[in-house]
Structures are given as C-alpha cells and as structure tokens.
Short mmCIF file of the C-alpha atoms (twelve columns), coordinates in Angstrom:
data_MODEL
# 
_entry.id   MODEL 
# 
loop_
_atom_site.group_PDB 
_atom_site.id 
_atom_site.type_symbol 
_atom_site.label_atom_id 
_atom_site.label_alt_id 
_atom_site.label_comp_id 
_atom_site.label_asym_id 
_atom_site.label_seq_id 
_atom_site.Cartn_x 
_atom_site.Cartn_y 
_atom_site.Cartn_z 
_atom_site.pdbx_PDB_model_num 
ATOM 1   C CA . MET A 1   66.273 168.599 116.252 1 
ATOM 2   C CA . ASN A 2   66.735 168.058 112.176 1 
ATOM 3   C CA . THR A 3   64.585 166.008 109.967 1 
ATOM 4   C CA . TYR A 4   66.737 164.472 107.970 1 
ATOM 5   C CA . PHE A 5   65.172 162.834 104.087 1 
ATOM 6   C CA . ASN A 6   67.344 159.847 103.166 1 
ATOM 7   C CA . THR A 7   68.324 160.754 99.693  1 
ATOM 8   C CA . ILE A 8   69.414 159.094 96.600  1 
ATOM 9   C CA . ILE A 9   70.431 160.975 93.517  1 
ATOM 10  C CA . ALA A 10  70.539 159.057 90.180  1 
ATOM 11  C CA . ASP A 11  71.808 160.478 86.671  1 
ATOM 12  C CA . ASP A 12  73.914 158.509 84.340  1 
ATOM 13  C CA . HIS A 13  76.260 161.980 84.191  1 
ATOM 14  C CA . PRO A 14  78.629 162.251 87.308  1 
ATOM 15  C CA . ILE A 15  78.637 165.934 87.172  1 
ATOM 16  C CA . SER A 16  74.885 166.049 87.479  1 
ATOM 17  C CA . ILE A 17  74.971 164.203 90.592  1 
ATOM 18  C CA . CYS A 18  78.143 166.334 92.146  1 
ATOM 19  C CA . GLY A 19  75.595 169.977 90.841  1 
ATOM 20  C CA . ILE A 20  72.354 167.942 92.606  1 
ATOM 21  C CA . ASN A 21  74.650 167.146 95.623  1 
ATOM 22  C CA . ARG A 22  75.672 170.720 96.181  1 
ATOM 23  C CA . VAL A 23  72.546 172.644 95.813  1 
ATOM 24  C CA . LEU A 24  70.233 170.284 98.343  1 
ATOM 25  C CA . SER A 25  70.384 171.701 102.039 1 
ATOM 26  C CA . LYS A 26  72.525 169.317 103.824 1 
ATOM 27  C CA . ASP A 27  69.954 170.664 107.049 1 
ATOM 28  C CA . VAL A 28  67.110 168.366 104.833 1 
ATOM 29  C CA . PHE A 29  68.690 166.158 102.692 1 
ATOM 30  C CA . SER A 30  70.986 162.858 103.786 1 
ATOM 31  C CA . VAL A 31  72.530 161.842 100.628 1 
ATOM 32  C CA . VAL A 32  72.653 158.033 101.334 1 
ATOM 33  C CA . GLY A 33  73.351 156.996 97.468  1 
ATOM 34  C CA . THR A 34  74.047 158.024 93.954  1 
ATOM 35  C CA . ALA A 35  73.221 155.748 90.820  1 
ATOM 36  C CA . VAL A 36  73.940 155.494 87.277  1 
ATOM 37  C CA . THR A 37  71.753 153.238 86.430  1 
ATOM 38  C CA . GLY A 38  68.045 152.452 86.977  1 
ATOM 39  C CA . ARG A 39  69.111 148.825 87.957  1 
ATOM 40  C CA . GLU A 40  71.536 150.395 90.185  1 
ATOM 41  C CA . VAL A 41  68.569 152.364 91.961  1 
ATOM 42  C CA . LEU A 42  66.605 149.754 92.652  1 
ATOM 43  C CA . ARG A 43  69.229 147.676 94.219  1 
ATOM 44  C CA . GLN A 44  70.063 150.585 96.544  1 
ATOM 45  C CA . LEU A 45  66.247 150.847 97.539  1 
ATOM 46  C CA . SER A 46  65.987 147.478 98.165  1 
ATOM 47  C CA . GLN A 47  68.838 147.794 100.933 1 
ATOM 48  C CA . LYS A 48  68.254 151.323 102.245 1 
ATOM 49  C CA . LYS A 49  65.746 153.285 103.919 1 
ATOM 50  C CA . VAL A 50  64.851 155.861 101.086 1 
ATOM 51  C CA . ASP A 51  62.475 158.976 101.573 1 
ATOM 52  C CA . ILE A 52  63.444 160.239 98.203  1 
ATOM 53  C CA . LEU A 53  64.738 159.654 94.910  1 
ATOM 54  C CA . ILE A 54  65.877 162.510 92.552  1 
ATOM 55  C CA . SER A 55  66.421 160.926 88.829  1 
ATOM 56  C CA . ASP A 56  67.043 161.649 85.547  1 
ATOM 57  C CA . VAL A 57  64.218 160.613 83.385  1 
ATOM 58  C CA . LEU A 58  66.316 159.346 80.739  1 
ATOM 59  C CA . MET A 59  69.132 157.720 82.390  1 
ATOM 60  C CA . PRO A 60  69.345 154.330 80.763  1 
ATOM 61  C CA . PHE A 61  67.807 151.301 82.856  1 
ATOM 62  C CA . ASP A 62  70.951 149.139 83.354  1 
ATOM 63  C CA . VAL A 63  74.393 149.016 81.638  1 
ATOM 64  C CA . ALA A 64  73.404 147.785 78.607  1 
ATOM 65  C CA . GLY A 65  71.789 150.453 77.861  1 
ATOM 66  C CA . ASP A 66  67.956 149.340 78.020  1 
ATOM 67  C CA . GLU A 67  66.176 152.558 76.533  1 
ATOM 68  C CA . ARG A 68  63.009 152.303 78.721  1 
ATOM 69  C CA . PRO A 69  63.428 154.924 80.674  1 
ATOM 70  C CA . LEU A 70  59.917 155.280 82.603  1 
ATOM 71  C CA . LEU A 71  60.265 151.261 83.207  1 
ATOM 72  C CA . LEU A 72  62.591 152.560 86.764  1 
ATOM 73  C CA . PHE A 73  59.579 155.428 87.918  1 
ATOM 74  C CA . GLU A 74  57.094 152.898 86.991  1 
ATOM 75  C CA . ARG A 75  58.531 149.635 89.019  1 
ATOM 76  C CA . ILE A 76  59.660 151.907 92.435  1 
ATOM 77  C CA . LYS A 77  55.735 153.229 92.015  1 
ATOM 78  C CA . VAL A 78  54.731 149.622 92.657  1 
ATOM 79  C CA . GLU A 79  57.583 148.262 94.725  1 
ATOM 80  C CA . TYR A 80  58.519 151.248 97.066  1 
ATOM 81  C CA . PRO A 81  55.156 153.617 96.867  1 
ATOM 82  C CA . ASP A 82  56.279 155.368 99.643  1 
ATOM 83  C CA . VAL A 83  59.608 156.487 98.059  1 
ATOM 84  C CA . VAL A 84  58.852 160.605 96.891  1 
ATOM 85  C CA . ILE A 85  60.240 160.671 92.968  1 
ATOM 86  C CA . ILE A 86  61.485 163.901 91.554  1 
ATOM 87  C CA . ALA A 87  61.975 163.716 87.649  1 
ATOM 88  C CA . ILE A 88  64.720 165.985 86.368  1 
ATOM 89  C CA . THR A 89  65.164 166.098 82.873  1 
ATOM 90  C CA . MET A 90  66.491 167.982 79.453  1 
ATOM 91  C CA . SER A 91  63.837 166.913 77.742  1 
ATOM 92  C CA . ARG A 92  60.813 169.712 76.742  1 
ATOM 93  C CA . SER A 93  58.460 166.837 75.338  1 
ATOM 94  C CA . LYS A 94  54.903 167.676 76.291  1 
ATOM 95  C CA . ALA A 95  54.298 164.056 75.502  1 
ATOM 96  C CA . LEU A 96  57.243 162.549 78.133  1 
ATOM 97  C CA . LEU A 97  56.147 164.911 80.812  1 
ATOM 98  C CA . LEU A 98  52.739 164.353 80.735  1 
ATOM 99  C CA . ARG A 99  53.853 160.372 80.956  1 
ATOM 100 C CA . LEU A 100 55.651 161.205 84.294  1 
ATOM 101 C CA . TYR A 101 52.229 163.092 85.306  1 
ATOM 102 C CA . GLU A 102 50.866 160.117 84.579  1 
ATOM 103 C CA . ILE A 103 52.702 157.552 86.315  1 
ATOM 104 C CA . GLY A 104 52.498 159.656 89.426  1 
ATOM 105 C CA . VAL A 105 55.823 160.583 90.525  1 
ATOM 106 C CA . SER A 106 55.943 163.793 93.001  1 
ATOM 107 C CA . GLY A 107 57.892 166.378 91.245  1 
ATOM 108 C CA . ILE A 108 58.967 167.416 87.614  1 
ATOM 109 C CA . ILE A 109 61.839 169.951 87.236  1 
ATOM 110 C CA . LEU A 110 63.756 170.409 83.788  1 
ATOM 111 C CA . LYS A 111 67.764 170.774 84.088  1 
ATOM 112 C CA . ASN A 112 67.918 174.105 82.358  1 
ATOM 113 C CA . GLU A 113 65.910 175.839 85.283  1 
ATOM 114 C CA . ALA A 114 66.853 177.651 88.519  1 
ATOM 115 C CA . ALA A 115 68.953 175.176 91.167  1 
ATOM 116 C CA . TYR A 116 67.260 177.092 93.881  1 
ATOM 117 C CA . LEU A 117 63.732 175.275 92.531  1 
ATOM 118 C CA . LEU A 118 64.758 171.799 93.047  1 
ATOM 119 C CA . PRO A 119 65.426 171.683 96.988  1 
ATOM 120 C CA . MET A 120 61.987 173.773 97.214  1 
ATOM 121 C CA . ILE A 121 60.162 171.497 94.672  1 
ATOM 122 C CA . CYS A 122 61.603 168.134 96.920  1 
ATOM 123 C CA . GLU A 123 60.360 169.743 100.210 1 
ATOM 124 C CA . VAL A 124 56.938 170.522 99.197  1 
ATOM 125 C CA . ALA A 125 56.262 167.199 97.563  1 
ATOM 126 C CA . LEU A 126 57.440 165.369 101.038 1 
ATOM 127 C CA . LYS A 127 54.882 167.408 102.410 1 
ATOM 128 C CA . ASN A 128 52.229 166.909 99.921  1 
ATOM 129 C CA . ASP A 129 49.336 165.094 100.871 1 
ATOM 130 C CA . GLU A 130 47.611 166.169 97.323  1 
ATOM 131 C CA . ARG A 131 49.661 163.567 95.619  1 
ATOM 132 C CA . GLU A 132 49.714 165.772 92.195  1 
ATOM 133 C CA . PRO A 133 52.779 166.302 91.130  1 
ATOM 134 C CA . VAL A 134 54.922 169.210 92.564  1 
ATOM 135 C CA . CYS A 135 55.841 170.854 88.822  1 
ATOM 136 C CA . SER A 136 58.337 173.516 88.256  1 
ATOM 137 C CA . PRO A 137 57.263 176.762 86.072  1 
ATOM 138 C CA . GLN A 138 58.595 175.662 83.290  1 
ATOM 139 C CA . SER A 139 57.681 171.832 83.070  1 
ATOM 140 C CA . LYS A 140 53.709 172.947 83.692  1 
ATOM 141 C CA . ILE A 141 53.743 176.037 81.052  1 
ATOM 142 C CA . ILE A 142 55.035 173.158 78.772  1 
ATOM 143 C CA . MET A 143 52.502 170.258 80.064  1 
ATOM 144 C CA . PHE A 144 49.210 173.116 80.432  1 
ATOM 145 C CA . GLY A 145 50.378 176.000 79.014  1 
ATOM 146 C CA . ARG A 146 50.441 178.081 82.445  1 
ATOM 147 C CA . GLY A 147 52.895 178.619 85.099  1 
ATOM 148 C CA . MET A 148 52.886 177.768 88.588  1 
# 
C-alpha cells in the first residue's frame, strides 16, 4: 500500500504549478490544492490536511500585491508547524536563502536546477528528523560555499 503525501503547490505563475505537478511522483504525492497567493495557501491549509507545501518564495501574499514574501512561511511555521515547506525560487540572493534557512523551511531548491531534484528533496524533507533544511546543490553553494 502506498503512502500519499497531501501536497499544495503555490506559485504566482500557473505554468510553474503545472510543471511542478508533472515532476511529482503520483505514487507518492497527491496534489490536493494549488494557489497563486499566500493568503490562498493559508485558506487551503485551514480546510485540508496537508503534509507538504511546495511554494515559490517571491509570490505575493495577496491579490493586492502585498510584497512580504516570507510572511507566508513565517505564518505557516507558527500556525501549521507540521507542514513541510519546500521553498522554490529563482533568486540567487544569499541573504534571502539564509533567511529561509533561519525561518526553518524544510527544503530549498532553485528553479533553474534539474527537475528530478524536487521530488528527491521533498521525500528527504518529509523523512528528515534533524529539522535541518534539505538544500539543493546550488542553494547550498550560494549559502555556504559548498555542495551537498
């Protein structure tokens, strides 16, 4: 019997949501929702049992364009501490990536990395008892100057 992880995919670019959905193993991940704003993610979390959120970092919090991108992750860590958060981003900002690390997201991957890394990072993060974020090779190099 397979164990499915209820998953929300959040990105303000619908084509990114489609791409992420395609690379996730249907044997492991069950996409129970998608969202284009942080507020929409919080609404869905309040209505569904969710194991993992895969979310763009620089997505607006609401449709008015609230530009506090990390607010979503900060709120989830407080309101839904059991949800595994995988942060995906195009940003190569060391400060931003280190802030994600400090907030306590479960995984970090850059959008320009190989697609096969995403489900691997998700699965490791779901099993990770260390509470250390699972970082993709490029994000780790940017933050700490070394690979996995």
